[in-house]
Coordinates of C-alpha atoms and ligand atoms in Angstrom, one line a residue:
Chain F
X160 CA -180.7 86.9 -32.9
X161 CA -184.0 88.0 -34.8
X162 CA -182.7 89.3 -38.5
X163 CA -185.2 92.0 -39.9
X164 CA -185.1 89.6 -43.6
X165 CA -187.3 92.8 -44.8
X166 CA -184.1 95.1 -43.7
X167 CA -181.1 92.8 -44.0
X168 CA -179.2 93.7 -47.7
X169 CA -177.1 90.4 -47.2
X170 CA -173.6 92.1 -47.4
X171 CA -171.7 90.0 -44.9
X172 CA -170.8 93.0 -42.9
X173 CA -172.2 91.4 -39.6
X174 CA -170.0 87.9 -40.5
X175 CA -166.8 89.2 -41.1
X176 CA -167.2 91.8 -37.7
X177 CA -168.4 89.1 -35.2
X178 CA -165.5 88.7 -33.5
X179 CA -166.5 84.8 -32.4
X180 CA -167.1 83.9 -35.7
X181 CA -170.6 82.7 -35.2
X182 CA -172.2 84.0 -38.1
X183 CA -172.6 82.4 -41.8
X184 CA -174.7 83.9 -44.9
X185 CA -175.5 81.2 -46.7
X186 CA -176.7 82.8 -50.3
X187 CA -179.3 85.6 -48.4
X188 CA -180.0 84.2 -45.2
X189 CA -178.1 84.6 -42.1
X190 CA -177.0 82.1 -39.8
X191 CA -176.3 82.2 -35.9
X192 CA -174.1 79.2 -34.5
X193 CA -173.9 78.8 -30.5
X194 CA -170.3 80.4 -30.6
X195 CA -172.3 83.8 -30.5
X196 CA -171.5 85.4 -26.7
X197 CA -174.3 88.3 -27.1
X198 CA -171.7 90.8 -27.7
X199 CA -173.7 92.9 -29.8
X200 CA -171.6 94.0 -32.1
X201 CA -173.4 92.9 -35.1
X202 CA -176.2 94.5 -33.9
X203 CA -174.0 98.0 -33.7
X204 CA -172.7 97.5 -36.8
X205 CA -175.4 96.8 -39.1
X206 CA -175.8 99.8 -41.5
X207 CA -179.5 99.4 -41.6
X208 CA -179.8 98.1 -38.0
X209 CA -181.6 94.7 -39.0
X210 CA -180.2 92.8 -36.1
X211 CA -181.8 92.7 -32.6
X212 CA -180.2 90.6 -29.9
X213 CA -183.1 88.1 -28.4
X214 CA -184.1 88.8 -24.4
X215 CA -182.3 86.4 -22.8
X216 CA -184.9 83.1 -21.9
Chain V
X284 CA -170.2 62.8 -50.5
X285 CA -168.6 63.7 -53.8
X286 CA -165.0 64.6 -53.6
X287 CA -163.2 66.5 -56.1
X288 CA -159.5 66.6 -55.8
X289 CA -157.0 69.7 -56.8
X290 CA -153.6 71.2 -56.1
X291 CA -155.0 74.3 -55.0
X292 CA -158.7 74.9 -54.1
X293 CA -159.8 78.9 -54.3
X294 CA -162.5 80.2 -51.9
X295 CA -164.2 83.1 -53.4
X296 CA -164.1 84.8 -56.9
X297 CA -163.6 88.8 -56.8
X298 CA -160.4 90.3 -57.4
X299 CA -157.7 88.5 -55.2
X300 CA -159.7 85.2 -56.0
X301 CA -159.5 85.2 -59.5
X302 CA -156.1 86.7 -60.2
X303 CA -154.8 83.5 -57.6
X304 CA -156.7 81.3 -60.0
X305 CA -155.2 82.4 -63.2
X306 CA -151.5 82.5 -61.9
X307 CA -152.0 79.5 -60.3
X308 CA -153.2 77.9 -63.2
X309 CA -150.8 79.2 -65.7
X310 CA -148.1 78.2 -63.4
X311 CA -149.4 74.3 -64.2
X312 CA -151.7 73.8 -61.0
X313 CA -154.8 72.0 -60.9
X314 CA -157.0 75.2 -59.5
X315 CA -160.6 75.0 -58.8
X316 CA -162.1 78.3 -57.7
X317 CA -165.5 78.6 -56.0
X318 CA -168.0 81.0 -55.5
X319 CA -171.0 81.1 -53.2
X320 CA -172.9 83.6 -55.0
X321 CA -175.2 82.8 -58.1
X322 CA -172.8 85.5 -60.2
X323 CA -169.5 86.9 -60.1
X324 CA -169.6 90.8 -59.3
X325 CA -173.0 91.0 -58.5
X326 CA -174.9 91.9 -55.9
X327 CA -172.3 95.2 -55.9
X328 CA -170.3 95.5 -52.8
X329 CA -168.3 98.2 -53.8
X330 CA -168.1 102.1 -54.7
X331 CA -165.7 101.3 -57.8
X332 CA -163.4 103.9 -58.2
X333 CA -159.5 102.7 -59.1
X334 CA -156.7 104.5 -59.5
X335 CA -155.5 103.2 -62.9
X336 CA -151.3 102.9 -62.8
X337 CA -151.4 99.6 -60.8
X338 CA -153.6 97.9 -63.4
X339 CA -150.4 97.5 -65.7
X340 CA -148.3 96.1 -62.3
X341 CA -150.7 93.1 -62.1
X342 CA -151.0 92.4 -66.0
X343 CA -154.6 93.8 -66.7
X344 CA -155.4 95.5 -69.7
X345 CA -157.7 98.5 -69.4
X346 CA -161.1 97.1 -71.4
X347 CA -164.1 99.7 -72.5
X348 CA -166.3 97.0 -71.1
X349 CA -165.6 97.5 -67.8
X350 CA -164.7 101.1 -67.7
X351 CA -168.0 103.0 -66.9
X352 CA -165.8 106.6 -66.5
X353 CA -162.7 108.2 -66.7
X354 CA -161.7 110.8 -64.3
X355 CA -160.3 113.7 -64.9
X356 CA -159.5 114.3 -61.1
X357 CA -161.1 114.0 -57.3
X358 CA -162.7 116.6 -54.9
X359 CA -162.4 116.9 -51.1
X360 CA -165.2 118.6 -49.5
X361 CA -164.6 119.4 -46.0
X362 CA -168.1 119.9 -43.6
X363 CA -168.1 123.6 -44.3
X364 CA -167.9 123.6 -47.9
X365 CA -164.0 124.2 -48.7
X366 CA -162.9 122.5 -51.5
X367 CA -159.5 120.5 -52.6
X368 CA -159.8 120.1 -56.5
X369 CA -157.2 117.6 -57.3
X370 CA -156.8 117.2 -61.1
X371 CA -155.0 113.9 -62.9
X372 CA -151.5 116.0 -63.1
X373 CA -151.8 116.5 -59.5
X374 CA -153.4 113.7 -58.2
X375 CA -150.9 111.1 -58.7
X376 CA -151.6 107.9 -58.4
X377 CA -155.4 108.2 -56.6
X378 CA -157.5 109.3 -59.4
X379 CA -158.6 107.4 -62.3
X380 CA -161.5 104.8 -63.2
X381 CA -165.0 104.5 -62.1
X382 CA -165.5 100.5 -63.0
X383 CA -168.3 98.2 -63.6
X384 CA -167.6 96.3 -60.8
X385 CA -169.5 93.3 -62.2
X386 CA -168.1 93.0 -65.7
X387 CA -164.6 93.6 -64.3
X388 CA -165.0 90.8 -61.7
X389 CA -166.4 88.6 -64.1
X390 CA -163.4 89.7 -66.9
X391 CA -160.7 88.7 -64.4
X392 CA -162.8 85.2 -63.6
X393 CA -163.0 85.0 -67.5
X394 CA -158.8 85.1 -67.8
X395 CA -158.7 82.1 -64.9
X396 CA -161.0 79.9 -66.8
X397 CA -158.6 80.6 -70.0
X398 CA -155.3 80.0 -67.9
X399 CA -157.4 76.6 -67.0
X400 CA -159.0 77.5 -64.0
X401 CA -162.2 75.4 -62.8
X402 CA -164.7 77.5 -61.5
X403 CA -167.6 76.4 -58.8
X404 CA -170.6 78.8 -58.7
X405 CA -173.2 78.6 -55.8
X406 CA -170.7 76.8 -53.6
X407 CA -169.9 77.7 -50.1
X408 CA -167.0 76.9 -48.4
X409 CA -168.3 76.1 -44.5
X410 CA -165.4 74.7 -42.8
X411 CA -161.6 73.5 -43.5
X412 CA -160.9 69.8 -43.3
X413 CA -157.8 68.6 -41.0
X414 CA -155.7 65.3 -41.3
X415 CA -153.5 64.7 -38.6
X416 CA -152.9 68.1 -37.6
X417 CA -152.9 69.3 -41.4
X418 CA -155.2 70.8 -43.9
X419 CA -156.3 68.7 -46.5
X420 CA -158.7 70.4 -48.2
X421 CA -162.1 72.3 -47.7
X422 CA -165.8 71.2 -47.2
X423 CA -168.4 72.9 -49.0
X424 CA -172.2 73.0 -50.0
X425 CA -172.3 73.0 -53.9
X426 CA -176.0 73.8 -54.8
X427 CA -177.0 72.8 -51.4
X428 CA -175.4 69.3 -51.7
X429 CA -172.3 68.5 -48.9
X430 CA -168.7 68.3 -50.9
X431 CA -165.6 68.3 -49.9
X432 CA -162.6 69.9 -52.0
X433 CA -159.4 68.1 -51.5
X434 CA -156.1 70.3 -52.1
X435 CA -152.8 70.4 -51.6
X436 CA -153.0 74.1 -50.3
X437 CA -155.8 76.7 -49.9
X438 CA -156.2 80.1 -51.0
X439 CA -159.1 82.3 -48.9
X440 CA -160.2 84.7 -50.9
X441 CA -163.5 85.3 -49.0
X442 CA -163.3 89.1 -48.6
X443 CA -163.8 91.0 -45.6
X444 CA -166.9 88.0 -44.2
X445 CA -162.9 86.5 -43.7
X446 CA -164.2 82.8 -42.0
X447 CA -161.8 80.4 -44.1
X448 CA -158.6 81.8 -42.6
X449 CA -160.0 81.7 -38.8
X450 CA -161.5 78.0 -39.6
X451 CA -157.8 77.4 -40.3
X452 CA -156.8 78.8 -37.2
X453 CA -155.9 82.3 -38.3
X454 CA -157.1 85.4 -36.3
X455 CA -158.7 87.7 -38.7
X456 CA -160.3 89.6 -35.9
X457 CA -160.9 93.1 -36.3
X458 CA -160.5 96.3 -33.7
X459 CA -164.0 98.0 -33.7
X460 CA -162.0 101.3 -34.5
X461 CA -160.9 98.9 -37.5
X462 CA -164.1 98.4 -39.0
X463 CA -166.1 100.6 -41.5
X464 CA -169.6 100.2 -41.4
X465 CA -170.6 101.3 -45.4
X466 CA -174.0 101.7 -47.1
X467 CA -174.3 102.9 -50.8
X468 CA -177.4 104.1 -53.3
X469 CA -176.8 104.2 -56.8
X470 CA -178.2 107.6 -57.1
X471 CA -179.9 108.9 -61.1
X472 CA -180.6 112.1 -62.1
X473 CA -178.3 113.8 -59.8
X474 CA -176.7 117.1 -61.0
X475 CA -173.1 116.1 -60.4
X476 CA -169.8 116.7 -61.5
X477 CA -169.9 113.9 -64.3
X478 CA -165.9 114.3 -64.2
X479 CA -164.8 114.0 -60.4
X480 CA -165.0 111.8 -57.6
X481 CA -165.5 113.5 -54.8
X482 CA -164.8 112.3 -51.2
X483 CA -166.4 114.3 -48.2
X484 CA -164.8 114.1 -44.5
X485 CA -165.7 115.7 -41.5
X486 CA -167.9 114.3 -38.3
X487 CA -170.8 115.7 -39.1
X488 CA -171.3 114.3 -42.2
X489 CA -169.6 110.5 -41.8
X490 CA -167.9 109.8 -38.4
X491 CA -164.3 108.2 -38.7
X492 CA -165.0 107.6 -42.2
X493 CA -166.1 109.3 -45.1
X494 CA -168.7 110.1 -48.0
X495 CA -168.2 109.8 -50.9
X496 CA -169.8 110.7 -54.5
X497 CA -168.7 108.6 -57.8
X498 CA -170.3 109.3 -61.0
X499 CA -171.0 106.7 -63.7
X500 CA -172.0 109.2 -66.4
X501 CA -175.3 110.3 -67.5
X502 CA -176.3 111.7 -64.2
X503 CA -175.8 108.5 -62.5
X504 CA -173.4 108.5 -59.3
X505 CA -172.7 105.8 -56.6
X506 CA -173.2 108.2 -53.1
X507 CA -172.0 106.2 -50.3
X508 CA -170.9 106.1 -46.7
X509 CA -168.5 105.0 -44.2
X510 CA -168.6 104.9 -40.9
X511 CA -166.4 104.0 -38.2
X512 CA -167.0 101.1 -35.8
X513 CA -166.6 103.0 -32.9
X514 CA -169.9 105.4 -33.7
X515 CA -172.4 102.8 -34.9
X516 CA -175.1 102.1 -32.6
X517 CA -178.0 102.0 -34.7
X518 CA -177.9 101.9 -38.1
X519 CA -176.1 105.4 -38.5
X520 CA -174.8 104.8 -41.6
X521 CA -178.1 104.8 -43.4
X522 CA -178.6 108.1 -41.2
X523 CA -176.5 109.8 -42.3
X524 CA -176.2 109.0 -45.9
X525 CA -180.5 109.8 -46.1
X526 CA -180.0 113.0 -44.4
X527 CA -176.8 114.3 -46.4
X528 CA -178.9 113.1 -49.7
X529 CA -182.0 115.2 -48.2
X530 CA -179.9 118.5 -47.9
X531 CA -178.2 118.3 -50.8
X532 CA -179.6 120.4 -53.1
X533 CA -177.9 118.2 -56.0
X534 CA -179.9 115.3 -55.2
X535 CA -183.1 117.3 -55.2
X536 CA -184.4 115.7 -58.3
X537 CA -183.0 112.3 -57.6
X538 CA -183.6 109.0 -56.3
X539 CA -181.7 105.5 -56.0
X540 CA -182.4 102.7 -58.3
X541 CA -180.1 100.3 -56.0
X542 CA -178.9 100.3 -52.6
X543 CA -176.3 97.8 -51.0
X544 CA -174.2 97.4 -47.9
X545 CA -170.9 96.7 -47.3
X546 CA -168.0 96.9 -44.7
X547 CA -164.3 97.2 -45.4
X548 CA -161.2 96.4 -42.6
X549 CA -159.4 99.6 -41.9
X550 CA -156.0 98.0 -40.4
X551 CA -153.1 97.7 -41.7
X552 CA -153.2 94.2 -42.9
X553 CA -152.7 91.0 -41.2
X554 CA -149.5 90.2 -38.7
X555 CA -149.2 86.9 -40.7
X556 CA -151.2 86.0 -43.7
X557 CA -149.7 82.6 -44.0
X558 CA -150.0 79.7 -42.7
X559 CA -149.3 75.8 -43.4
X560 CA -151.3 74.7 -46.7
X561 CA -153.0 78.1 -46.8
X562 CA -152.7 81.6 -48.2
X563 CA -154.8 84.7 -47.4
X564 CA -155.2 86.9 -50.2
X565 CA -157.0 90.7 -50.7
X566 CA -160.3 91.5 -47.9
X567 CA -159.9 88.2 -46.5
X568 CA -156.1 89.0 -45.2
X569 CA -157.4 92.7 -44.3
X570 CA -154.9 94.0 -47.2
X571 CA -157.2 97.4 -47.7
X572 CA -156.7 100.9 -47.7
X573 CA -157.3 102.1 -44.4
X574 CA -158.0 105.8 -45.4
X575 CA -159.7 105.1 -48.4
X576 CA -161.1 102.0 -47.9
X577 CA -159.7 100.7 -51.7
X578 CA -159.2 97.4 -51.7
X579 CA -159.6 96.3 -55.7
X580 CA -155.7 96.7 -56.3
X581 CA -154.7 94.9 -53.2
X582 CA -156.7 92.2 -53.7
X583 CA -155.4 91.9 -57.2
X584 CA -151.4 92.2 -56.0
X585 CA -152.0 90.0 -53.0
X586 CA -153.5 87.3 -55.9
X587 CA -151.2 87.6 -58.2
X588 CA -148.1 86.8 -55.6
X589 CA -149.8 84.3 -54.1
X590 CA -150.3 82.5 -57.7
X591 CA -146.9 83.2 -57.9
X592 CA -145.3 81.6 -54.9
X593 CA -147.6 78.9 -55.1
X594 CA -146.2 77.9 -58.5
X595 CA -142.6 78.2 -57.2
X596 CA -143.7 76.1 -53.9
X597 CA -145.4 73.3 -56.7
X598 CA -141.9 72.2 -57.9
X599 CA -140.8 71.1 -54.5
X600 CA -144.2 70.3 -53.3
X601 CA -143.8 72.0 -50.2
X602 CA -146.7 74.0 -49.1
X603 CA -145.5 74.4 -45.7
X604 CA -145.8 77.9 -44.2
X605 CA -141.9 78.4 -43.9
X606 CA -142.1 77.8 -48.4
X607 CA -145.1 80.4 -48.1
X608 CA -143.4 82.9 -46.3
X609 CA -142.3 85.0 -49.8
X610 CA -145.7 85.7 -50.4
X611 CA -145.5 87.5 -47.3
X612 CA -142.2 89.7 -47.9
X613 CA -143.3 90.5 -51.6
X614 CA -146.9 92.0 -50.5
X615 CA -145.4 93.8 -47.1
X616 CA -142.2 95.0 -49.3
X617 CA -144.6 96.5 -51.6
X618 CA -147.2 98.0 -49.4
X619 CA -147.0 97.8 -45.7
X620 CA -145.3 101.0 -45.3
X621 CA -148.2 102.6 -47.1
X622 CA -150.8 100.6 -45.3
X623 CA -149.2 101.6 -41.8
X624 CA -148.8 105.2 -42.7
X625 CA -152.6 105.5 -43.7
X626 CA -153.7 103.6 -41.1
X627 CA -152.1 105.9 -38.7
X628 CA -153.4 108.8 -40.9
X629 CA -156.6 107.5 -40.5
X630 CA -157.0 107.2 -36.9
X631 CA -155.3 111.0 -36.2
X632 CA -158.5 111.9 -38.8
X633 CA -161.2 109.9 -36.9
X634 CA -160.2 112.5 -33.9
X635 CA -160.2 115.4 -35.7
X636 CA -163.3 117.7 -35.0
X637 CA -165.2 119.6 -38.4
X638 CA -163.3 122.9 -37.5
X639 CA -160.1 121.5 -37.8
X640 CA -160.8 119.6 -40.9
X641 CA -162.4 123.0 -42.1
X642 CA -158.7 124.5 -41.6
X643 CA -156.8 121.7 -43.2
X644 CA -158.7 121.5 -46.0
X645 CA -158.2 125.3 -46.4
X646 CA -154.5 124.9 -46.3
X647 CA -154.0 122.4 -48.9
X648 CA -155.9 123.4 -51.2
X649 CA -154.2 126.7 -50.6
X650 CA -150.8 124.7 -51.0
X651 CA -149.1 124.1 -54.5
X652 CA -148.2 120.6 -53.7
X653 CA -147.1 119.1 -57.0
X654 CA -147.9 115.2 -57.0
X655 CA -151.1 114.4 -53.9
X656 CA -150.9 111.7 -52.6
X657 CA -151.2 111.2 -48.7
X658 CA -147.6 111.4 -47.8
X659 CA -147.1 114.7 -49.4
X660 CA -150.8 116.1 -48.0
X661 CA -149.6 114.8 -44.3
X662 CA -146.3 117.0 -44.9
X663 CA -148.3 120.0 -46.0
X664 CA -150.7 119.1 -42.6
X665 CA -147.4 118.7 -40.4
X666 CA -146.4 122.4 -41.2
X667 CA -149.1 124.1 -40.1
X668 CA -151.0 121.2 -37.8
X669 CA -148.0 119.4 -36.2
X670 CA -150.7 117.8 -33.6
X671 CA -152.5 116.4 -36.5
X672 CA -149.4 114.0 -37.6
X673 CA -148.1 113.8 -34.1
X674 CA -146.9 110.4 -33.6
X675 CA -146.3 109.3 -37.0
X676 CA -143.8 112.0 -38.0
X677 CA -141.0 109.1 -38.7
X678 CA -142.6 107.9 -41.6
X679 CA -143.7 111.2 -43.5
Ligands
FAD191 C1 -169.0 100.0 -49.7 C2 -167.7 99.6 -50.2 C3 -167.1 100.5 -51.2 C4 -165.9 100.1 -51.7 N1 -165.3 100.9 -52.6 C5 -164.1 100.6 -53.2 C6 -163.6 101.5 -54.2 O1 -164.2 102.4 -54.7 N2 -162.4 101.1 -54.7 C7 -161.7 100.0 -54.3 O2 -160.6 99.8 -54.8 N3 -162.2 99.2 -53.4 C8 -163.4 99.5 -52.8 N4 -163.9 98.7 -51.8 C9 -163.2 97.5 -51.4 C10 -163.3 96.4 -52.5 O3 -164.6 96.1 -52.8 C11 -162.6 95.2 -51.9 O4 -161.3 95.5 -51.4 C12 -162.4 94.1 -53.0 O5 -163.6 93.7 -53.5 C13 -161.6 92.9 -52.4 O6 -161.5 91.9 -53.3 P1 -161.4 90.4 -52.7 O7 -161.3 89.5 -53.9 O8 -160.4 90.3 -51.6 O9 -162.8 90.2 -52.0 P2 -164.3 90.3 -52.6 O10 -164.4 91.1 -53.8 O11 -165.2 90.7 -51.4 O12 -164.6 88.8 -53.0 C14 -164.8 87.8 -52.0 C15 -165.7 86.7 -52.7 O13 -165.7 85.6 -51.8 C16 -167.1 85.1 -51.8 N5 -167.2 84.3 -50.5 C17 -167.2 84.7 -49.3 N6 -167.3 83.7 -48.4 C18 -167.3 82.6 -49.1 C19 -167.4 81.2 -48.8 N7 -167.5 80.8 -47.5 N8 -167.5 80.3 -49.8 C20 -167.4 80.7 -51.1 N9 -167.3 82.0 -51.5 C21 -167.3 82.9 -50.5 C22 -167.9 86.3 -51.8 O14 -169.2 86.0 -52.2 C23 -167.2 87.2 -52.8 O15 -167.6 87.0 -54.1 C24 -165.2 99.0 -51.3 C25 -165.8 98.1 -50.3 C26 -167.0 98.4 -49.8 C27 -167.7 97.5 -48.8
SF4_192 S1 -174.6 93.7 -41.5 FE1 -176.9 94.0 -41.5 S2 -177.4 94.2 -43.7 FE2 -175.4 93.3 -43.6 S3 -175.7 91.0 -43.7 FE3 -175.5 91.6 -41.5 S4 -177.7 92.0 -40.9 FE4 -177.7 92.0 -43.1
SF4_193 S1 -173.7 89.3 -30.8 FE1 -171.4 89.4 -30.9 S2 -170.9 87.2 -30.9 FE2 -173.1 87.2 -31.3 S3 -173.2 87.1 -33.5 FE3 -173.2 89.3 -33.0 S4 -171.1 89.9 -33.1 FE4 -171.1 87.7 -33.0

């Protein structure tokens, strides 16, 4: 996941949505564990659309 | 690894967190309650209007410091322009306060640290430890360093981010139709109504959700928005709110000095917000509003009985989630009707296209309904729009 850090308002909205629970904020930076399936929900959800999902390697 | 030892450990400190501290503590248990932010209340998650009869329910004492405006009533604005004026003899129970969210937060955190409460700031809880099959406690970064927080039971109070419960094995899972996505600007020099919140519905203007304009006094308004999960693709809820604050001819001379994001659950709570050695409280158990998104009195019920029951369950020292299970009939027997009916309400509204809302907002303001509230406005609704309330006609 690449977080936009100069878009991101750290409000948890992403964590508490992910429906794998693979996301943390610690304090204001974001954290992606390997539980994340590429849903994209997070990136949906985002009210300032900071989230882009990587291209898959 | 330092280990700090309780009877009941408390993960997060808004609302529901800090009122489950303080009756926790004044019922004689060790409570430690932690935070992972650097301050209580702050940064703002939250539009902060409260209705103001509850506030005696759970104990709290209206307090100038924390009460930036009082109401006199609300305004619906439907995507045409028709009005609903609601003033405070109508309104009922949904007008009243416009808070400062972060002295209020940090007034209720103030009243668990004098019931005895131990408060933990900059500490995040990351996982739930297990012993044999049962919880035992929480682990924890406390300024970075690894803790752990050994208690006899666990309270999350983590609001809607909700991670405690499903570490503990508890789906907190939302629909997408379930989810709000919110952004807010603290908005100055706007020329508002200084004296009523105002709410604004329609699909044009917020999809599945709503807008909404609270002023703070002196020109000063929070202007926010929700938006269902089901229409976000790419950051529409800063669309939106940018383009209704662009037309609006009272924001002309205006600008925000703050802008923050948020999300609130839009379901009607939890199937089960117990569990062996842990308690769900507020956000974190998805006890919210689902039409208005209010959450501030729930979380603040939902933390007072769980304070409660834990005290009760202390003098047997069963924690187990058969003692718990009170905590679950007192908050369903006091709001799950409500909760269901609005969340039923809201979904028939999410549906609703701007011409219809046009015409119901035309009839009720047209109406002489004597006490608002959303029962009595789907009745008014049912007469005229029977499609509109189709489906949930047994509980109006
Ligand atoms: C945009 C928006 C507008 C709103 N407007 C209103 C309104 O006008 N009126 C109203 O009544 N309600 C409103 N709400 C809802 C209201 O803010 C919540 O319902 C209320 O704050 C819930 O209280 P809580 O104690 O359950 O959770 P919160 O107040 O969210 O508190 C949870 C706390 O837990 C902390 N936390 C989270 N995870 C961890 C962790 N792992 N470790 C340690 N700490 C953690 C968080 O930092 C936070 O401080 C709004 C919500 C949003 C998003
Ligand atoms: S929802 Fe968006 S703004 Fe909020 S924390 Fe997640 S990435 Fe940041
Ligand atoms: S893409 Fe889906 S699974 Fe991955 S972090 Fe986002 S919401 Fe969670």
């Amino acid at each position: 996941m690449i977080v936009d850090v100069n878009k991101c308002l750290h409000c948890g909205g992403c964590v508490g949505s992910c429906p794998t629970n693979a996301i943390f904020l610690n304090d204001f930076v974001l954290e992606f564990n390997n539980r994340c399936n590429r849903c994209g929900r997070c990136v949906k959800l985002c009210p300032v659309h900071a989230l882009t999902l990587e291209a898959k390697q | 690894m330092k280990t700090y030892t309780c009877d009941v450990v408390v993960v997060g400190a808004g609302p529901g967190g800090s009122m489950a501290a303080k009756f926790c503590a004044q019922g004689g248990l060790q409570t430690i309650m932690i935070e992972k932010k650097a301050e209580i209340g702050a940064p703002l998650r939250c539009a902060e209007g409260v209705s103001k009869k509850w506030l005696q329910e759970v104990g709290i004492e209206p307090d100038p410091s924390w009460i930036r405006a009082d109401m006199v009533g609300a305004v619906i604005r439907s995507p045409s322009g028709y009005t609903f004026k609601l003033d405070e003899s109508k309104a009922g129970s949904e007008v009243g306060y416009v808070l400062e969210r972060h002295l209020f937060d940090k007034a209720l955190a103030r009243d668990a640290v004098k019931a005895g409460s131990k408060i933990m700031l900059r500490t995040s809880c990351t996982d739930v430890i297990r012993e044999n099959g049962k919880l035992v406690g929480i682990k924890a970064k406390c300024m970075g360093e690894e803790i752990e927080i050994r208690s006899r039971v666990i309270i999350a109070a983590d609001g809607y981010e909700s991670q405690v419960g499903r570490w503990a094995g508890i789906e907190t899972k939302l629909a997408l139709n379930d989810i709000d996505s919110c952004l807010q600007y603290r908005m100055v020099n706007a020329d508002i109504d200084p004296d009523y919140c105002e709410f604004i519905i329609g699909r044009s203007v917020a999809p599945g959700g709503y807008l909404w304009i609270f002023p703070k006094g002196n020109g000063t308004a929070n202007v926010g928005i929700g938006i269902i999960g089901t229409e976000c693709n790419n950051g529409e809820a800063k669309t939106y709110l940018d383009k209704f604050i662009d037309t609006d001819p009272r924001f002309k001379n205006s600008q925000a000095v703050e802008v923050m994001g948020g999300f609130v659950s839009t379901c009607p709570g939890l199937d089960c917000a117990v569990d062996d050695n842990i308690i769900l409280v507020g956000d974190a158990a998805r006890i919210i509003d689902p039409i208005t998104g209010g959450g501030i009195c729930h979380a603040c019920r939902t933390g007072m009985y769980a304070g409660k029951v834990l005290t009760e369950c202390a003098k047997t020292g069963d924690f187990s989630k058969k003692a718990l299970m009170p905590y679950e009939k007192m908050w369903r027997d006091r709001m799950e009707d409500k909760l269901y009916r609005n969340w039923m309400a809201k979904e028939r509204l999410a549906t609703l296209d701007d011409e219809t809302i046009d015409e119901v907002v035309k009839l009720i303001s047209g109406s002489d309904i004597k006490e608002v509230n959303v029962y009595n406005l789907l009745r008014v609704i049912k007469e005229r729009f029977p499609k509109v309330v189709e489906g949930f006609e047994d509980l109006i």
